[in-house]
């Protein structure tokens, strides 16, 4: 696999990750990411064409649950942790419709 | 240059499992806000998903019903995007290894039958529900939004079609057929008004005869078959207008506004397409071997298309066959009535006419009425044997639907049986003739219009229980 | 009798059953130790005073009534603060969870409670378990009980420190890249990471789901086994939980090293390892050979790529796992005109620099166009490492290496250079990628009086041979040092 050049659009990454960074923070994190990725990207040179990926350390399949109802949480206990609530709801600032 | 539309549809179907997709919270519409929630569907720290086996089986069943290949090994992926009603800020969905691929659906319209490719059927989880506060209900005027997570984690099947549809009518027929299949499988209520079936469409226009695809617009927020058809018709005309004016269609997402009857450009989320899919590490692969697949295939019920053609062969017209086949409740009563010896067309007429009207009027389901297949068969037989007049039969059916008992029982209780005693009929006719000597004279003089007059008199006098055919014969004989 | 805070779990269990101490005494002893050491070491974030007293009393009542729920009944145990505890603040050492009181218990915690263990409190960690020094805590660093100018290791530094100093008799930690074994090594105690899937992750606040595993921290191998037995076993709430039988440990625990084949990982013996550490480990290998082990030196070339693969996989998974901390349903919130702004402000403020760095790293590695090159390739390298180790385990029963390339390093030494910090996990990371068990056992002190740990590794579900070998190492090492702070005089 040919190495991917490390070219980080840090502003886009921060937006995707929903972290509101200042310009100075972006620059600092961008530089640090570059160093780490440079190191990590060494594995791109390894011959892995015939190697399957491993997502799970132990080979397991079909872990399901039966379609049965179990206990729900107490609404007051849950809402007591909310930064803001209104009646039985969680309240948040307005947002755009999903597109 | 004339343009043709190229349409692909994504349908989200909410499953009617007892519990949610990845947790044991009940799937129960209309519950108090934020009561059907647990650490898993609320995205609390430390919670882990465990898939509902029933939802997986039902998705495979739908795939089989659509002629799909079932993936021997399938994976859940995380689809990452931040959204306030998505508790984990990723949706557990499927990506490159969905449960079902490569199927098709036959769709009938007035233009004929077309075969629409099904790209894939996969399983995912629903989001919570948000309501914006503010006078106009418009988002930019809203001061806040309220969140209810009862819907969060309800299993959703996503059915993706190939861009094989060409007209809004065809799209509607596709949605209707898909809904019928889902109902036949019993995997969803498929209640459009409750949003358990939701449509998104990709629409582009291209010069007639061209193989290339035009610029694609995604149209969202269509929650009924009617709005699917209307939205597509609007969007196609909108794009045609742009192209014919020499303009270019912008690639974008547009929202269907049901009230205004138009699609509106959505303010697009930044980088909305970068979902950073990766295999869900909290879950393990789903393996469905051929034995399991065959077992599920063997359990499939008769599908709507097969049922419709069987009904056509019984002599039903296309519309009646469709109507009876579509609703499981109608079909079940119909099948039972046939076993009870009913004439198919007569039974279908009752079901698609009076019965459907009653269900609609009263807002009840078939199971809540007192009508069974045996009842319907008896009703048909009584009409055939002239034991009930058409008017009386309607009244009898109403009683049966209300749970008053079998048709014969209702007819007797309500005293609606046709008068079988010829002597009594003759007496009633003679009485009527005697009471109206002038009319009788005119009738005798050849004025045939007066037959109807006298039939009316006799029917009134007998409370509708006389056989009008026999009454008019008697009137002619004895005038 | 010595201070009950210095008892092993096994000894405390005997004393409880002999009526020499009560659960109440044990709890008071560890609390006394905590009150003497906390201001200097900061092992705990939260002490559950009321809850612990109540459980201790319940345990004493049970003993009085002749009810016995096993070796943990009445034993004071500490829990790393990334496992949720119902009604007891759980922060993951992050500002983003300040004040958060979960509505449920993690499965591992629930199992401890069911055994009658007394939950003393929640221990400090690197924020969201990301780090190797317990310096990345929003609530201040934890210090090494052997020398408070040094780090205790991490991320389970609070749990390791508490057990080392006697403010708990045992603890739970979590290990994603060495977070149990490395602090155990730096604190001179035993820390063990089970086979992936043996201990439920339900209620463990996820860092990297395919690597995380909860495990025991204790002063002896025997105590570690006791904790392991209490928490291991299938949990239907965790789809990655192992459905088979948990390996039985006790029958072979004392079988000794004689007859076992021990492999020494070449790649983790020389370059990059502090010479004093390397020498101590080599000396222990000689003693194992002297005690009847067959020793083989093995090359596992993929080891050097494990670190790179880890630093792609772990941040990628963490970037999604930590997305739920958004100020909507729990935790503090910063103001914003739109929900998008609110989330961005809350997350910027709520996460520390190391967590932010890994979230950004993972987001980038998963973003369009880079998935295959980074995450995909890392998962393939994972397979290569697995194959390498599989081949090794055809020749040997266990593998050994130093647990940490160095002993405890000074506070602040590596915080400015993330890469040098990441190298602290060089020896421990492969077993997380493999999902295999590993354990660190103290074998001696360096010239500065700081503990050195030997790591023993075994194949998946090889816990029996792992603990057996570890116990042999423990008895050969005869390590009976305690930090000076672990006594009333030392703390004075
Ligand atoms: Mg979808
Ligand atoms: Zn739930």
Short mmCIF file of N, CA and C in Angstrom, two decimals, chain B residues 94-152:
data_model
loop_
_atom_site.label_atom_id
_atom_site.label_comp_id
_atom_site.label_asym_id
_atom_site.label_seq_id
_atom_site.Cartn_x
_atom_site.Cartn_y
_atom_site.Cartn_z
N UNK B 94 -25.67 -0.28 9.01
CA UNK B 94 -24.85 -1.21 8.24
C UNK B 94 -24.26 -0.47 7.07
N UNK B 95 -23.11 -0.95 6.60
CA UNK B 95 -22.38 -0.21 5.57
C UNK B 95 -22.09 -1.12 4.38
N UNK B 96 -20.90 -1.68 4.31
CA UNK B 96 -20.57 -2.45 3.12
C UNK B 96 -20.93 -3.93 3.21
N UNK B 97 -21.43 -4.36 4.37
CA UNK B 97 -21.87 -5.76 4.48
C UNK B 97 -23.28 -5.82 5.06
N UNK B 98 -24.28 -5.32 4.29
CA UNK B 98 -25.66 -5.36 4.78
C UNK B 98 -26.20 -6.79 4.79
N UNK B 99 -27.32 -7.00 5.48
CA UNK B 99 -27.89 -8.34 5.57
C UNK B 99 -28.36 -8.87 4.21
N UNK B 100 -28.95 -7.97 3.38
CA UNK B 100 -29.56 -8.43 2.13
C UNK B 100 -29.13 -7.54 0.97
N UNK B 101 -28.82 -8.14 -0.18
CA UNK B 101 -28.45 -7.35 -1.36
C UNK B 101 -29.10 -7.93 -2.62
N UNK B 102 -29.18 -7.09 -3.67
CA UNK B 102 -29.54 -7.55 -5.01
C UNK B 102 -30.91 -8.23 -5.12
N UNK B 103 -31.93 -7.52 -4.79
CA UNK B 103 -33.26 -8.08 -4.96
C UNK B 103 -34.03 -7.30 -6.01
N UNK B 104 -35.32 -7.51 -6.07
CA UNK B 104 -36.13 -6.75 -7.01
C UNK B 104 -37.59 -6.79 -6.59
N UNK B 105 -38.33 -5.85 -7.13
CA UNK B 105 -39.75 -5.74 -6.78
C UNK B 105 -40.52 -5.44 -8.06
N UNK B 106 -41.57 -6.24 -8.34
CA UNK B 106 -42.41 -6.00 -9.51
C UNK B 106 -43.46 -4.96 -9.15
N UNK B 107 -43.56 -3.93 -9.97
CA UNK B 107 -44.47 -2.83 -9.67
C UNK B 107 -45.47 -2.67 -10.81
N UNK B 108 -46.75 -2.60 -10.45
CA UNK B 108 -47.79 -2.45 -11.48
C UNK B 108 -48.35 -1.05 -11.48
N UNK B 109 -48.40 -0.45 -12.67
CA UNK B 109 -49.10 0.83 -12.83
C UNK B 109 -50.00 0.69 -14.05
N UNK B 110 -50.73 1.75 -14.37
CA UNK B 110 -51.59 1.72 -15.55
C UNK B 110 -50.77 1.50 -16.81
N UNK B 111 -49.49 1.88 -16.75
CA UNK B 111 -48.62 1.74 -17.91
C UNK B 111 -48.14 0.31 -18.08
N UNK B 112 -48.31 -0.51 -17.06
CA UNK B 112 -47.85 -1.89 -17.15
C UNK B 112 -47.03 -2.27 -15.92
N UNK B 113 -46.26 -3.35 -16.09
CA UNK B 113 -45.48 -3.86 -14.96
C UNK B 113 -44.01 -3.56 -15.18
N UNK B 114 -43.32 -3.09 -14.14
CA UNK B 114 -41.88 -2.92 -14.28
C UNK B 114 -41.18 -3.56 -13.09
N UNK B 115 -39.94 -3.94 -13.36
CA UNK B 115 -39.15 -4.64 -12.34
C UNK B 115 -38.14 -3.64 -11.78
N UNK B 116 -38.29 -3.33 -10.49
CA UNK B 116 -37.43 -2.34 -9.85
C UNK B 116 -36.36 -3.06 -9.02
N UNK B 117 -35.11 -2.74 -9.30
CA UNK B 117 -34.02 -3.40 -8.57
C UNK B 117 -33.98 -2.93 -7.12
N UNK B 118 -33.66 -3.85 -6.21
CA UNK B 118 -33.46 -3.49 -4.80
C UNK B 118 -31.96 -3.64 -4.54
N UNK B 119 -31.32 -2.53 -4.23
CA UNK B 119 -29.88 -2.56 -4.01
C UNK B 119 -29.54 -3.33 -2.73
N UNK B 120 -30.27 -2.99 -1.67
CA UNK B 120 -29.95 -3.58 -0.39
C UNK B 120 -31.09 -3.40 0.61
N UNK B 121 -31.09 -4.25 1.61
CA UNK B 121 -31.96 -4.05 2.77
C UNK B 121 -31.06 -4.19 3.99
N UNK B 122 -31.02 -3.16 4.82
CA UNK B 122 -30.20 -3.28 6.02
C UNK B 122 -30.97 -2.86 7.26
N UNK B 123 -30.33 -3.06 8.39
CA UNK B 123 -30.96 -2.82 9.68
C UNK B 123 -30.19 -1.74 10.42
N UNK B 124 -30.91 -0.85 11.09
CA UNK B 124 -30.27 0.21 11.87
C UNK B 124 -31.19 0.61 13.00
N UNK B 125 -30.80 1.65 13.73
CA UNK B 125 -31.61 2.10 14.87
C UNK B 125 -32.17 3.49 14.59
N UNK B 126 -33.35 3.76 15.12
CA UNK B 126 -33.98 5.07 14.92
C UNK B 126 -33.38 6.09 15.90
N UNK B 127 -33.63 7.36 15.63
CA UNK B 127 -33.17 8.44 16.51
C UNK B 127 -34.29 8.80 17.49
N UNK B 128 -33.98 9.71 18.40
CA UNK B 128 -35.03 10.26 19.26
C UNK B 128 -35.84 11.29 18.48
N UNK B 129 -36.73 11.98 19.18
CA UNK B 129 -37.59 12.95 18.51
C UNK B 129 -37.38 14.33 19.11
N UNK B 130 -37.28 15.33 18.24
CA UNK B 130 -37.08 16.68 18.76
C UNK B 130 -38.26 17.56 18.34
N UNK B 131 -38.59 18.48 19.21
CA UNK B 131 -39.63 19.45 18.91
C UNK B 131 -39.06 20.83 19.18
N UNK B 132 -39.13 21.70 18.18
CA UNK B 132 -38.64 23.05 18.41
C UNK B 132 -39.72 23.92 19.02
N UNK B 133 -39.31 24.71 19.99
CA UNK B 133 -40.24 25.63 20.63
C UNK B 133 -40.22 26.96 19.88
N UNK B 134 -41.31 27.68 19.92
CA UNK B 134 -41.33 28.99 19.27
C UNK B 134 -42.65 29.19 18.59
N UNK B 135 -43.07 30.44 18.44
CA UNK B 135 -44.43 30.71 17.98
C UNK B 135 -44.74 30.08 16.64
N UNK B 136 -43.86 30.32 15.66
CA UNK B 136 -44.21 29.89 14.31
C UNK B 136 -43.84 28.44 14.08
N UNK B 137 -43.12 27.86 15.02
CA UNK B 137 -42.67 26.50 14.81
C UNK B 137 -41.54 26.44 13.80
N UNK B 138 -41.09 27.59 13.33
CA UNK B 138 -39.99 27.59 12.37
C UNK B 138 -38.68 27.60 13.14
N UNK B 139 -37.72 26.91 12.56
CA UNK B 139 -36.51 26.65 13.32
C UNK B 139 -35.75 27.92 13.67
N UNK B 140 -35.64 28.83 12.71
CA UNK B 140 -34.80 29.99 13.01
C UNK B 140 -35.45 30.90 14.05
N UNK B 141 -36.75 30.70 14.24
CA UNK B 141 -37.42 31.52 15.25
C UNK B 141 -37.44 30.82 16.60
N UNK B 142 -37.05 29.54 16.61
CA UNK B 142 -37.16 28.78 17.84
C UNK B 142 -36.10 29.19 18.85
N UNK B 143 -36.46 29.13 20.10
CA UNK B 143 -35.50 29.50 21.13
C UNK B 143 -34.85 28.26 21.73
N UNK B 144 -35.49 27.12 21.55
CA UNK B 144 -34.94 25.89 22.12
C UNK B 144 -35.63 24.70 21.47
N UNK B 145 -35.08 23.54 21.73
CA UNK B 145 -35.72 22.31 21.26
C UNK B 145 -35.84 21.36 22.45
N UNK B 146 -36.88 20.54 22.41
CA UNK B 146 -37.12 19.56 23.47
C UNK B 146 -36.90 18.17 22.90
N UNK B 147 -36.29 17.32 23.71
CA UNK B 147 -35.93 15.99 23.23
C UNK B 147 -36.63 14.88 24.00
N UNK B 148 -37.14 13.93 23.23
CA UNK B 148 -37.79 12.75 23.79
C UNK B 148 -37.11 11.53 23.15
N UNK B 149 -36.57 10.65 23.97
CA UNK B 149 -35.79 9.53 23.44
C UNK B 149 -36.56 8.20 23.41
N UNK B 150 -37.88 8.25 23.53
CA UNK B 150 -38.66 7.01 23.44
C UNK B 150 -38.44 6.28 22.12
N UNK B 151 -38.30 7.04 21.04
CA UNK B 151 -38.14 6.42 19.72
C UNK B 151 -36.70 5.98 19.47
N UNK B 152 -35.78 6.52 20.25
CA UNK B 152 -34.36 6.22 20.06
C UNK B 152 -34.11 4.72 20.21
#
